[in-house]
């Protein structure tokens, strides 16, 4: 990867990180009905369907959406896992 690409990716990463400072307070302190105006869950019926059959579901998403997904899926018996970042 050339220097310009790395700088561009770094800039986008920090921009995305900055958005967490506005997103997380909404997740932590706002009522769920207000949070639903900010994010949309598609395909939730698939999760309900599999649980109704006694099956489990493995979901994978990007790191920022993991927090939103956790809140929106909190009515289900879920466990979240992640691999901590390694500083290089």
N, CA, C and O atoms as a CHARMM CRD file, in Angstrom:
* protein
*
  352
    1    1 UNK  N      0.84400  -1.17000   0.00000 PROA 1      0.00000
    2    1 UNK  CA     0.00000   0.00000   0.00000 PROA 1      0.00000
    3    1 UNK  C      0.89500   1.24100   0.00000 PROA 1      0.00000
    4    1 UNK  O      1.85800   1.31900   0.76200 PROA 1      0.00000
    5    2 UNK  N      0.57300   2.19300  -0.84800 PROA 2      0.00000
    6    2 UNK  CA     1.40300   3.40000  -0.89600 PROA 2      0.00000
    7    2 UNK  C      1.03900   4.36100   0.24300 PROA 2      0.00000
    8    2 UNK  O      0.03000   4.18400   0.92500 PROA 2      0.00000
    9    3 UNK  N      1.87400   5.36600   0.42700 PROA 3      0.00000
   10    3 UNK  CA     1.71700   6.29700   1.54700 PROA 3      0.00000
   11    3 UNK  C      0.38200   7.04100   1.49200 PROA 3      0.00000
   12    3 UNK  O     -0.26200   7.23200   2.52300 PROA 3      0.00000
   13    4 UNK  N     -0.03500   7.45800   0.30500 PROA 4      0.00000
   14    4 UNK  CA    -1.30300   8.19000   0.15700 PROA 4      0.00000
   15    4 UNK  C     -2.49200   7.31800   0.56900 PROA 4      0.00000
   16    4 UNK  O     -3.41900   7.79600   1.22300 PROA 4      0.00000
   17    5 UNK  N     -2.46300   6.04900   0.18800 PROA 5      0.00000
   18    5 UNK  CA    -3.54500   5.12600   0.56000 PROA 5      0.00000
   19    5 UNK  C     -3.60000   4.91900   2.06600 PROA 5      0.00000
   20    5 UNK  O     -4.67900   4.88000   2.65600 PROA 5      0.00000
   21    6 UNK  N     -2.43700   4.78800   2.68200 PROA 6      0.00000
   22    6 UNK  CA    -2.37000   4.61300   4.13200 PROA 6      0.00000
   23    6 UNK  C     -2.90400   5.85200   4.84000 PROA 6      0.00000
   24    6 UNK  O     -3.66400   5.74200   5.80300 PROA 6      0.00000
   25    7 UNK  N     -2.50600   7.03400   4.36400 PROA 7      0.00000
   26    7 UNK  CA    -2.98100   8.27900   4.97200 PROA 7      0.00000
   27    7 UNK  C     -4.48800   8.43300   4.80300 PROA 7      0.00000
   28    7 UNK  O     -5.17200   8.89100   5.71800 PROA 7      0.00000
   29    8 UNK  N     -5.00600   8.05600   3.64400 PROA 8      0.00000
   30    8 UNK  CA    -6.44600   8.12200   3.39300 PROA 8      0.00000
   31    8 UNK  C     -7.19700   7.17100   4.32600 PROA 8      0.00000
   32    8 UNK  O     -8.20500   7.54900   4.92200 PROA 8      0.00000
   33    9 UNK  N     -6.70700   5.94800   4.44800 PROA 9      0.00000
   34    9 UNK  CA    -7.33900   4.97200   5.32300 PROA 9      0.00000
   35    9 UNK  C     -7.27900   5.42500   6.78500 PROA 9      0.00000
   36    9 UNK  O     -8.24600   5.26200   7.52800 PROA 9      0.00000
   37   10 UNK  N     -6.15700   5.98600   7.18600 PROA 10     0.00000
   38   10 UNK  CA    -6.00300   6.48600   8.55300 PROA 10     0.00000
   39   10 UNK  C     -6.98900   7.61300   8.82500 PROA 10     0.00000
   40   10 UNK  O     -7.61000   7.65700   9.88700 PROA 10     0.00000
   41   11 UNK  N     -7.13100   8.51800   7.87500 PROA 11     0.00000
   42   11 UNK  CA    -8.06800   9.63000   8.02100 PROA 11     0.00000
   43   11 UNK  C     -9.50100   9.12700   8.17800 PROA 11     0.00000
   44   11 UNK  O    -10.23700   9.59600   9.04600 PROA 11     0.00000
   45   12 UNK  N     -9.89200   8.17800   7.34100 PROA 12     0.00000
   46   12 UNK  CA   -11.24400   7.61600   7.42700 PROA 12     0.00000
   47   12 UNK  C    -11.45200   6.89000   8.75500 PROA 12     0.00000
   48   12 UNK  O    -12.52900   6.96400   9.34700 PROA 12     0.00000
   49   13 UNK  N    -10.42000   6.19000   9.21800 PROA 13     0.00000
   50   13 UNK  CA   -10.52400   5.47300  10.48500 PROA 13     0.00000
   51   13 UNK  C    -10.75600   6.44100  11.64200 PROA 13     0.00000
   52   13 UNK  O    -11.61900   6.20100  12.48600 PROA 13     0.00000
   53   14 UNK  N     -9.99100   7.53200  11.68500 PROA 14     0.00000
   54   14 UNK  CA   -10.15700   8.49700  12.76600 PROA 14     0.00000
   55   14 UNK  C    -11.48700   9.23900  12.66300 PROA 14     0.00000
   56   14 UNK  O    -12.07700   9.59700  13.68200 PROA 14     0.00000
   57   15 UNK  N    -11.95800   9.47100  11.45100 PROA 15     0.00000
   58   15 UNK  CA   -13.27100  10.08400  11.26800 PROA 15     0.00000
   59   15 UNK  C    -14.35900   9.16700  11.82300 PROA 15     0.00000
   60   15 UNK  O    -15.27000   9.61300  12.52100 PROA 15     0.00000
   61   16 UNK  N    -14.24900   7.88800  11.50200 PROA 16     0.00000
   62   16 UNK  CA   -15.20000   6.90400  12.00300 PROA 16     0.00000
   63   16 UNK  C    -15.12200   6.79600  13.52200 PROA 16     0.00000
   64   16 UNK  O    -16.14900   6.69700  14.19300 PROA 16     0.00000
   65   17 UNK  N    -13.92900   6.81400  14.05400 PROA 17     0.00000
   66   17 UNK  CA   -13.73700   6.76800  15.50100 PROA 17     0.00000
   67   17 UNK  C    -14.38200   7.97800  16.17200 PROA 17     0.00000
   68   17 UNK  O    -14.97800   7.85500  17.24200 PROA 17     0.00000
   69   18 UNK  N    -14.26400   9.13300  15.54900 PROA 18     0.00000
   70   18 UNK  CA   -14.87900  10.34000  16.08900 PROA 18     0.00000
   71   18 UNK  C    -16.38700  10.23500  16.18000 PROA 18     0.00000
   72   18 UNK  O    -16.99600  10.78800  17.09500 PROA 18     0.00000
   73   19 UNK  N    -16.99200   9.53500  15.24400 PROA 19     0.00000
   74   19 UNK  CA   -18.44700   9.35900  15.27200 PROA 19     0.00000
   75   19 UNK  C    -18.89400   8.57200  16.49300 PROA 19     0.00000
   76   19 UNK  O    -20.03000   8.72400  16.94300 PROA 19     0.00000
   77   20 UNK  N    -18.02400   7.73800  17.03200 PROA 20     0.00000
   78   20 UNK  CA   -18.41100   6.96200  18.20800 PROA 20     0.00000
   79   20 UNK  C    -18.69100   7.86700  19.40100 PROA 20     0.00000
   80   20 UNK  O    -19.48000   7.50700  20.27600 PROA 20     0.00000
   81   21 UNK  N    -18.05900   9.03100  19.44700 PROA 21     0.00000
   82   21 UNK  CA   -18.29700   9.94300  20.56700 PROA 21     0.00000
   83   21 UNK  C    -19.72000  10.50000  20.55900 PROA 21     0.00000
   84   21 UNK  O    -20.22200  10.92800  21.59800 PROA 21     0.00000
   85   22 UNK  N    -20.36400  10.49700  19.40500 PROA 22     0.00000
   86   22 UNK  CA   -21.77200  10.90300  19.35400 PROA 22     0.00000
   87   22 UNK  C    -22.70600   9.69600  19.38300 PROA 22     0.00000
   88   22 UNK  O    -23.82200   9.78700  19.89500 PROA 22     0.00000
   89   23 UNK  N    -22.25800   8.57300  18.83900 PROA 23     0.00000
   90   23 UNK  CA   -23.10600   7.38000  18.79200 PROA 23     0.00000
   91   23 UNK  C    -23.26400   6.71100  20.15300 PROA 23     0.00000
   92   23 UNK  O    -24.37900   6.35800  20.53700 PROA 23     0.00000
   93   24 UNK  N    -22.18300   6.53300  20.87800 PROA 24     0.00000
   94   24 UNK  CA   -22.24100   5.77100  22.12300 PROA 24     0.00000
   95   24 UNK  C    -23.15200   6.38600  23.18000 PROA 24     0.00000
   96   24 UNK  O    -23.89100   5.64100  23.82400 PROA 24     0.00000
   97   25 UNK  N    -23.14300   7.69100  23.39500 PROA 25     0.00000
   98   25 UNK  CA   -24.09500   8.23000  24.38000 PROA 25     0.00000
   99   25 UNK  C    -25.55100   7.92600  24.02300 PROA 25     0.00000
  100   25 UNK  O    -26.38000   7.71800  24.90900 PROA 25     0.00000
  101   26 UNK  N    -25.85400   7.90000  22.74400 PROA 26     0.00000
  102   26 UNK  CA   -27.20800   7.55300  22.30600 PROA 26     0.00000
  103   26 UNK  C    -27.51400   6.11000  22.69600 PROA 26     0.00000
  104   26 UNK  O    -28.59700   5.81100  23.19900 PROA 26     0.00000
  105   27 UNK  N    -26.56000   5.22600  22.46200 PROA 27     0.00000
  106   27 UNK  CA   -26.75700   3.82200  22.81300 PROA 27     0.00000
  107   27 UNK  C    -26.90800   3.62200  24.31200 PROA 27     0.00000
  108   27 UNK  O    -27.73400   2.82500  24.75800 PROA 27     0.00000
  109   28 UNK  N    -26.11600   4.33900  25.08300 PROA 28     0.00000
  110   28 UNK  CA   -26.08900   4.12500  26.52600 PROA 28     0.00000
  111   28 UNK  C    -27.24700   4.77300  27.26300 PROA 28     0.00000
  112   28 UNK  O    -27.77100   4.18500  28.20900 PROA 28     0.00000
  113   29 UNK  N    -27.66400   5.97300  26.85700 PROA 29     0.00000
  114   29 UNK  CA   -28.58500   6.74000  27.68500 PROA 29     0.00000
  115   29 UNK  C    -29.94300   7.04700  27.06900 PROA 29     0.00000
  116   29 UNK  O    -30.86400   7.43200  27.78900 PROA 29     0.00000
  117   30 UNK  N    -30.08900   6.89300  25.79600 PROA 30     0.00000
  118   30 UNK  CA   -31.38700   7.19400  25.17900 PROA 30     0.00000
  119   30 UNK  C    -32.31500   5.98400  25.27900 PROA 30     0.00000
  120   30 UNK  O    -31.86700   4.83900  25.34500 PROA 30     0.00000
  121   31 UNK  N    -33.59400   6.26100  25.28700 PROA 31     0.00000
  122   31 UNK  CA   -34.57800   5.18300  25.28600 PROA 31     0.00000
  123   31 UNK  C    -34.51400   4.46400  23.94300 PROA 31     0.00000
  124   31 UNK  O    -34.16700   5.05700  22.92200 PROA 31     0.00000
  125   32 UNK  N    -34.85200   3.18000  23.96000 PROA 32     0.00000
  126   32 UNK  CA   -34.75300   2.35400  22.75700 PROA 32     0.00000
  127   32 UNK  C    -35.57400   2.92900  21.60400 PROA 32     0.00000
  128   32 UNK  O    -35.14000   2.87000  20.45400 PROA 32     0.00000
  129   33 UNK  N    -36.75600   3.48600  21.89200 PROA 33     0.00000
  130   33 UNK  CA   -37.58700   4.01900  20.80300 PROA 33     0.00000
  131   33 UNK  C    -36.89100   5.17400  20.08500 PROA 33     0.00000
  132   33 UNK  O    -37.08600   5.35200  18.88300 PROA 33     0.00000
  133   34 UNK  N    -36.09100   5.95400  20.78900 PROA 34     0.00000
  134   34 UNK  CA   -35.34200   7.03300  20.14500 PROA 34     0.00000
  135   34 UNK  C    -34.17200   6.48400  19.34800 PROA 34     0.00000
  136   34 UNK  O    -33.84200   7.00700  18.28300 PROA 34     0.00000
  137   35 UNK  N    -33.54100   5.42900  19.86100 PROA 35     0.00000
  138   35 UNK  CA   -32.42800   4.81200  19.14600 PROA 35     0.00000
  139   35 UNK  C    -32.88500   4.20600  17.82800 PROA 35     0.00000
  140   35 UNK  O    -32.13500   4.19800  16.85200 PROA 35     0.00000
  141   36 UNK  N    -34.11200   3.69900  17.79600 PROA 36     0.00000
  142   36 UNK  CA   -34.63000   3.07400  16.57900 PROA 36     0.00000
  143   36 UNK  C    -34.73900   4.06600  15.42900 PROA 36     0.00000
  144   36 UNK  O    -34.75900   3.66200  14.26700 PROA 36     0.00000
  145   37 UNK  N    -34.81100   5.35800  15.73600 PROA 37     0.00000
  146   37 UNK  CA   -34.85200   6.36800  14.68700 PROA 37     0.00000
  147   37 UNK  C    -33.48600   6.54000  14.03200 PROA 37     0.00000
  148   37 UNK  O    -33.38600   7.05700  12.92000 PROA 37     0.00000
  149   38 UNK  N    -32.44600   6.11000  14.71600 PROA 38     0.00000
  150   38 UNK  CA   -31.08500   6.31000  14.23800 PROA 38     0.00000
  151   38 UNK  C    -30.58500   5.12300  13.42900 PROA 38     0.00000
  152   38 UNK  O    -29.86100   5.29900  12.45000 PROA 38     0.00000
  153   39 UNK  N    -30.96500   3.91700  13.83200 PROA 39     0.00000
  154   39 UNK  CA   -30.49700   2.74800  13.10800 PROA 39     0.00000
  155   39 UNK  C    -31.66400   1.85300  12.73600 PROA 39     0.00000
  156   39 UNK  O    -32.73300   1.91200  13.34400 PROA 39     0.00000
  157   40 UNK  N    -31.44400   1.03500  11.74300 PROA 40     0.00000
  158   40 UNK  CA   -32.47600   0.14600  11.22800 PROA 40     0.00000
  159   40 UNK  C    -31.92500  -1.27100  11.21100 PROA 40     0.00000
  160   40 UNK  O    -30.79900  -1.50600  10.77300 PROA 40     0.00000
  161   41 UNK  N    -32.72000  -2.20300  11.68600 PROA 41     0.00000
  162   41 UNK  CA   -32.33100  -3.60900  11.66500 PROA 41     0.00000
  163   41 UNK  C    -33.13200  -4.29200  10.56700 PROA 41     0.00000
  164   41 UNK  O    -34.36200  -4.25500  10.56700 PROA 41     0.00000
  165   42 UNK  N    -32.43000  -4.91000   9.63900 PROA 42     0.00000
  166   42 UNK  CA   -33.08800  -5.64300   8.55900 PROA 42     0.00000
  167   42 UNK  C    -32.87600  -7.13500   8.78300 PROA 42     0.00000
  168   42 UNK  O    -31.77900  -7.56400   9.13900 PROA 42     0.00000
  169   43 UNK  N    -33.90400  -7.90700   8.57800 PROA 43     0.00000
  170   43 UNK  CA   -33.79300  -9.35900   8.67200 PROA 43     0.00000
  171   43 UNK  C    -33.94400  -9.92600  10.07100 PROA 43     0.00000
  172   43 UNK  O    -33.59800 -11.08300  10.30800 PROA 43     0.00000
  173   44 UNK  N    -34.45400  -9.12900  11.00300 PROA 44     0.00000
  174   44 UNK  CA   -34.61100  -9.60400  12.37800 PROA 44     0.00000
  175   44 UNK  C    -35.54800 -10.80900  12.43500 PROA 44     0.00000
  176   44 UNK  O    -35.44100 -11.64400  13.33200 PROA 44     0.00000
  177   45 UNK  N    -36.45900 -10.89300  11.47900 PROA 45     0.00000
  178   45 UNK  CA   -37.38200 -12.02700  11.44500 PROA 45     0.00000
  179   45 UNK  C    -36.64000 -13.34400  11.22500 PROA 45     0.00000
  180   45 UNK  O    -37.10400 -14.39600  11.66500 PROA 45     0.00000
  181   46 UNK  N    -35.50600 -13.29700  10.55700 PROA 46     0.00000
  182   46 UNK  CA   -34.70500 -14.50900  10.35500 PROA 46     0.00000
  183   46 UNK  C    -34.15600 -15.03500  11.68100 PROA 46     0.00000
  184   46 UNK  O    -34.10800 -16.24400  11.90600 PROA 46     0.00000
  185   47 UNK  N    -33.75000 -14.13000  12.54000 PROA 47     0.00000
  186   47 UNK  CA   -33.24500 -14.52800  13.85700 PROA 47     0.00000
  187   47 UNK  C    -34.38000 -15.13300  14.67600 PROA 47     0.00000
  188   47 UNK  O    -34.21500 -16.19000  15.28600 PROA 47     0.00000
  189   48 UNK  N    -35.52400 -14.46800  14.69000 PROA 48     0.00000
  190   48 UNK  CA   -36.68700 -14.98300  15.42700 PROA 48     0.00000
  191   48 UNK  C    -37.08100 -16.36900  14.92500 PROA 48     0.00000
  192   48 UNK  O    -37.40300 -17.25700  15.71300 PROA 48     0.00000
  193   49 UNK  N    -37.05100 -16.54000  13.61800 PROA 49     0.00000
  194   49 UNK  CA   -37.42700 -17.81700  13.00400 PROA 49     0.00000
  195   49 UNK  C    -36.49000 -18.94300  13.45500 PROA 49     0.00000
  196   49 UNK  O    -36.95200 -20.02700  13.80800 PROA 49     0.00000
  197   50 UNK  N    -35.19600 -18.69400  13.44400 PROA 50     0.00000
  198   50 UNK  CA   -34.22700 -19.72300  13.84700 PROA 50     0.00000
  199   50 UNK  C    -34.33200 -20.04300  15.33400 PROA 50     0.00000
  200   50 UNK  O    -34.24500 -21.20800  15.72200 PROA 50     0.00000
  201   51 UNK  N    -34.51900 -19.02800  16.16800 PROA 51     0.00000
  202   51 UNK  CA   -34.69900 -19.27900  17.59900 PROA 51     0.00000
  203   51 UNK  C    -35.96900 -20.09200  17.85100 PROA 51     0.00000
  204   51 UNK  O    -35.98600 -20.96300  18.72200 PROA 51     0.00000
  205   52 UNK  N    -37.02800 -19.81300  17.09600 PROA 52     0.00000
  206   52 UNK  CA   -38.28700 -20.55100  17.24900 PROA 52     0.00000
  207   52 UNK  C    -38.10500 -22.02900  16.91400 PROA 52     0.00000
  208   52 UNK  O    -38.80500 -22.88100  17.46100 PROA 52     0.00000
  209   53 UNK  N    -37.16500 -22.33500  16.01300 PROA 53     0.00000
  210   53 UNK  CA   -36.87300 -23.72800  15.65900 PROA 53     0.00000
  211   53 UNK  C    -35.87900 -24.36200  16.63000 PROA 53     0.00000
  212   53 UNK  O    -35.49800 -25.52100  16.46500 PROA 53     0.00000
  213   54 UNK  N    -35.46000 -23.60100  17.63900 PROA 54     0.00000
  214   54 UNK  CA   -34.50600 -24.12800  18.61400 PROA 54     0.00000
  215   54 UNK  C    -33.06400 -24.07800  18.14100 PROA 54     0.00000
  216   54 UNK  O    -32.19800 -24.74300  18.71000 PROA 54     0.00000
  217   55 UNK  N    -32.80300 -23.29800  17.11000 PROA 55     0.00000
  218   55 UNK  CA   -31.45200 -23.17800  16.56900 PROA 55     0.00000
  219   55 UNK  C    -30.80900 -21.88000  17.03300 PROA 55     0.00000
  220   55 UNK  O    -31.48800 -20.96700  17.50300 PROA 55     0.00000
  221   56 UNK  N    -29.51500 -21.81100  16.89700 PROA 56     0.00000
  222   56 UNK  CA   -28.77500 -20.59900  17.21600 PROA 56     0.00000
  223   56 UNK  C    -28.44100 -19.82100  15.95800 PROA 56     0.00000
  224   56 UNK  O    -28.68000 -20.28100  14.84100 PROA 56     0.00000
  225   57 UNK  N    -27.89300 -18.65400  16.15200 PROA 57     0.00000
  226   57 UNK  CA   -27.52900 -17.76700  15.04400 PROA 57     0.00000
  227   57 UNK  C    -26.14900 -17.19800  15.32600 PROA 57     0.00000
  228   57 UNK  O    -25.85800 -16.78500  16.44800 PROA 57     0.00000
  229   58 UNK  N    -25.30600 -17.17700  14.31000 PROA 58     0.00000
  230   58 UNK  CA   -24.01100 -16.50800  14.41200 PROA 58     0.00000
  231   58 UNK  C    -24.08600 -15.27100  13.53100 PROA 58     0.00000
  232   58 UNK  O    -24.34100 -15.36900  12.33100 PROA 58     0.00000
  233   59 UNK  N    -23.86400 -14.11700  14.12800 PROA 59     0.00000
  234   59 UNK  CA   -23.89400 -12.85500  13.38100 PROA 59     0.00000
  235   59 UNK  C    -22.50400 -12.24400  13.39900 PROA 59     0.00000
  236   59 UNK  O    -21.79200 -12.31100  14.40200 PROA 59     0.00000
  237   60 UNK  N    -22.13600 -11.66000  12.29800 PROA 60     0.00000
  238   60 UNK  CA   -20.83500 -11.00400  12.20300 PROA 60     0.00000
  239   60 UNK  C    -21.04600  -9.62200  11.60200 PROA 60     0.00000
  240   60 UNK  O    -21.73600  -9.46800  10.59400 PROA 60     0.00000
  241   61 UNK  N    -20.44900  -8.62800  12.22600 PROA 61     0.00000
  242   61 UNK  CA   -20.58600  -7.26600  11.71400 PROA 61     0.00000
  243   61 UNK  C    -19.33100  -6.46800  12.00200 PROA 61     0.00000
  244   61 UNK  O    -18.43000  -6.92600  12.70500 PROA 61     0.00000
  245   62 UNK  N    -19.28900  -5.27100  11.45000 PROA 62     0.00000
  246   62 UNK  CA   -18.14500  -4.39200  11.68100 PROA 62     0.00000
  247   62 UNK  C    -18.19100  -3.85500  13.09800 PROA 62     0.00000
  248   62 UNK  O    -19.24100  -3.87800  13.74000 PROA 62     0.00000
  249   63 UNK  N    -17.07500  -3.37900  13.58500 PROA 63     0.00000
  250   63 UNK  CA   -16.93300  -3.03500  14.99500 PROA 63     0.00000
  251   63 UNK  C    -17.92300  -1.97600  15.48600 PROA 63     0.00000
  252   63 UNK  O    -18.50000  -2.15200  16.55900 PROA 63     0.00000
  253   64 UNK  N    -18.14000  -0.89600  14.75200 PROA 64     0.00000
  254   64 UNK  CA   -19.09200   0.12100  15.22700 PROA 64     0.00000
  255   64 UNK  C    -20.49700  -0.43600  15.27400 PROA 64     0.00000
  256   64 UNK  O    -21.23700  -0.18000  16.22300 PROA 64     0.00000
  257   65 UNK  N    -20.87100  -1.19500  14.26300 PROA 65     0.00000
  258   65 UNK  CA   -22.23600  -1.71100  14.24900 PROA 65     0.00000
  259   65 UNK  C    -22.44800  -2.79400  15.29500 PROA 65     0.00000
  260   65 UNK  O    -23.58900  -3.12100  15.62100 PROA 65     0.00000
  261   66 UNK  N    -21.36800  -3.35300  15.82400 PROA 66     0.00000
  262   66 UNK  CA   -21.49300  -4.36200  16.87100 PROA 66     0.00000
  263   66 UNK  C    -22.22600  -3.80000  18.07800 PROA 66     0.00000
  264   66 UNK  O    -23.06300  -4.48600  18.66500 PROA 66     0.00000
  265   67 UNK  N    -21.93200  -2.58100  18.45100 PROA 67     0.00000
  266   67 UNK  CA   -22.59300  -1.96300  19.60100 PROA 67     0.00000
  267   67 UNK  C    -24.07100  -1.70300  19.33200 PROA 67     0.00000
  268   67 UNK  O    -24.90800  -1.92600  20.20700 PROA 67     0.00000
  269   68 UNK  N    -24.39600  -1.23900  18.14300 PROA 68     0.00000
  270   68 UNK  CA   -25.79500  -1.02800  17.79100 PROA 68     0.00000
  271   68 UNK  C    -26.53100  -2.36400  17.72000 PROA 68     0.00000
  272   68 UNK  O    -27.67000  -2.47600  18.17100 PROA 68     0.00000
  273   69 UNK  N    -25.88100  -3.36300  17.15600 PROA 69     0.00000
  274   69 UNK  CA   -26.50400  -4.68200  17.05500 PROA 69     0.00000
  275   69 UNK  C    -26.76700  -5.25800  18.43300 PROA 69     0.00000
  276   69 UNK  O    -27.81600  -5.86000  18.66500 PROA 69     0.00000
  277   70 UNK  N    -25.83000  -5.08300  19.34600 PROA 70     0.00000
  278   70 UNK  CA   -26.01600  -5.59000  20.70100 PROA 70     0.00000
  279   70 UNK  C    -27.24900  -5.01900  21.36100 PROA 70     0.00000
  280   70 UNK  O    -27.99700  -5.73400  22.02700 PROA 70     0.00000
  281   71 UNK  N    -27.45700  -3.74200  21.17600 PROA 71     0.00000
  282   71 UNK  CA   -28.64200  -3.09400  21.77000 PROA 71     0.00000
  283   71 UNK  C    -29.92000  -3.58600  21.10100 PROA 71     0.00000
  284   71 UNK  O    -30.90600  -3.87500  21.77900 PROA 71     0.00000
  285   72 UNK  N    -29.90500  -3.68100  19.79500 PROA 72     0.00000
  286   72 UNK  CA   -31.12200  -4.07700  19.08800 PROA 72     0.00000
  287   72 UNK  C    -31.44400  -5.55700  19.27600 PROA 72     0.00000
  288   72 UNK  O    -32.60200  -5.95700  19.15500 PROA 72     0.00000
  289   73 UNK  N    -30.43800  -6.36800  19.56900 PROA 73     0.00000
  290   73 UNK  CA   -30.66500  -7.79800  19.77100 PROA 73     0.00000
  291   73 UNK  C    -30.77500  -8.17600  21.24300 PROA 73     0.00000
  292   73 UNK  O    -30.80700  -9.36100  21.57600 PROA 73     0.00000
  293   74 UNK  N    -30.83100  -7.19400  22.11700 PROA 74     0.00000
  294   74 UNK  CA   -30.80500  -7.46800  23.55200 PROA 74     0.00000
  295   74 UNK  C    -32.02300  -8.23800  24.05700 PROA 74     0.00000
  296   74 UNK  O    -32.00000  -8.75600  25.17400 PROA 74     0.00000
  297   75 UNK  N    -33.07400  -8.32200  23.26400 PROA 75     0.00000
  298   75 UNK  CA   -34.24300  -9.09700  23.69400 PROA 75     0.00000
  299   75 UNK  C    -34.03500 -10.60000  23.48900 PROA 75     0.00000
  300   75 UNK  O    -34.83200 -11.40900  23.96300 PROA 75     0.00000
  301   76 UNK  N    -32.97400 -10.96600  22.78900 PROA 76     0.00000
  302   76 UNK  CA   -32.65300 -12.36700  22.56300 PROA 76     0.00000
  303   76 UNK  C    -31.55300 -12.81900  23.52400 PROA 76     0.00000
  304   76 UNK  O    -30.77300 -12.00100  24.01200 PROA 76     0.00000
  305   77 UNK  N    -31.49400 -14.13400  23.79600 PROA 77     0.00000
  306   77 UNK  CA   -30.40200 -14.63800  24.64500 PROA 77     0.00000
  307   77 UNK  C    -29.11300 -14.71200  23.81900 PROA 77     0.00000
  308   77 UNK  O    -28.85300 -15.71700  23.15600 PROA 77     0.00000
  309   78 UNK  N    -28.31700 -13.65500  23.86200 PROA 78     0.00000
  310   78 UNK  CA   -27.13300 -13.58300  23.00600 PROA 78     0.00000
  311   78 UNK  C    -25.85800 -13.48700  23.83400 PROA 78     0.00000
  312   78 UNK  O    -25.87000 -13.10400  25.00300 PROA 78     0.00000
  313   79 UNK  N    -24.77200 -13.84500  23.18800 PROA 79     0.00000
  314   79 UNK  CA   -23.43200 -13.66600  23.73600 PROA 79     0.00000
  315   79 UNK  C    -22.62300 -12.97300  22.65200 PROA 79     0.00000
  316   79 UNK  O    -22.64500 -13.38800  21.49300 PROA 79     0.00000
  317   80 UNK  N    -21.91900 -11.93300  23.02000 PROA 80     0.00000
  318   80 UNK  CA   -21.06000 -11.22500  22.06600 PROA 80     0.00000
  319   80 UNK  C    -19.60900 -11.58400  22.33800 PROA 80     0.00000
  320   80 UNK  O    -19.19500 -11.71300  23.49000 PROA 80     0.00000
  321   81 UNK  N    -18.84900 -11.74200  21.28200 PROA 81     0.00000
  322   81 UNK  CA   -17.42000 -12.01200  21.40100 PROA 81     0.00000
  323   81 UNK  C    -16.67700 -11.10500  20.43800 PROA 81     0.00000
  324   81 UNK  O    -17.20800 -10.70900  19.40000 PROA 81     0.00000
  325   82 UNK  N    -15.46400 -10.78600  20.79000 PROA 82     0.00000
  326   82 UNK  CA   -14.62800 -10.02700  19.88600 PROA 82     0.00000
  327   82 UNK  C    -13.17400 -10.31300  20.20400 PROA 82     0.00000
  328   82 UNK  O    -12.83500 -10.77100  21.29600 PROA 82     0.00000
  329   83 UNK  N    -12.33600 -10.03900  19.24400 PROA 83     0.00000
  330   83 UNK  CA   -10.89800 -10.17800  19.44100 PROA 83     0.00000
  331   83 UNK  C    -10.34300  -8.77600  19.64800 PROA 83     0.00000
  332   83 UNK  O    -10.51200  -7.91400  18.78600 PROA 83     0.00000
  333   84 UNK  N     -9.68100  -8.53400  20.77900 PROA 84     0.00000
  334   84 UNK  CA    -9.11900  -7.20300  21.02000 PROA 84     0.00000
  335   84 UNK  C     -8.11500  -6.82300  19.92800 PROA 84     0.00000
  336   84 UNK  O     -7.44500  -7.67800  19.35000 PROA 84     0.00000
  337   85 UNK  N     -8.03200  -5.53200  19.66700 PROA 85     0.00000
  338   85 UNK  CA    -7.06700  -5.03100  18.69900 PROA 85     0.00000
  339   85 UNK  C     -5.65400  -5.28200  19.18700 PROA 85     0.00000
  340   85 UNK  O     -5.37700  -5.22700  20.38600 PROA 85     0.00000
  341   86 UNK  N     -4.78300  -5.55100  18.26500 PROA 86     0.00000
  342   86 UNK  CA    -3.36900  -5.68500  18.59900 PROA 86     0.00000
  343   86 UNK  C     -2.65100  -4.46100  18.06800 PROA 86     0.00000
  344   86 UNK  O     -2.76500  -4.12000  16.89100 PROA 86     0.00000
  345   87 UNK  N     -1.91800  -3.81100  18.93400 PROA 87     0.00000
  346   87 UNK  CA    -1.14500  -2.65200  18.51300 PROA 87     0.00000
  347   87 UNK  C      0.10200  -3.13800  17.78300 PROA 87     0.00000
  348   87 UNK  O      0.84600  -3.97200  18.29700 PROA 87     0.00000
  349   88 UNK  N      0.32200  -2.61600  16.58900 PROA 88     0.00000
  350   88 UNK  CA     1.49700  -3.04400  15.82000 PROA 88     0.00000
  351   88 UNK  C      2.55400  -1.97000  15.79800 PROA 88     0.00000
  352   88 UNK  O      3.61200  -2.15800  15.19700 PROA 88     0.00000
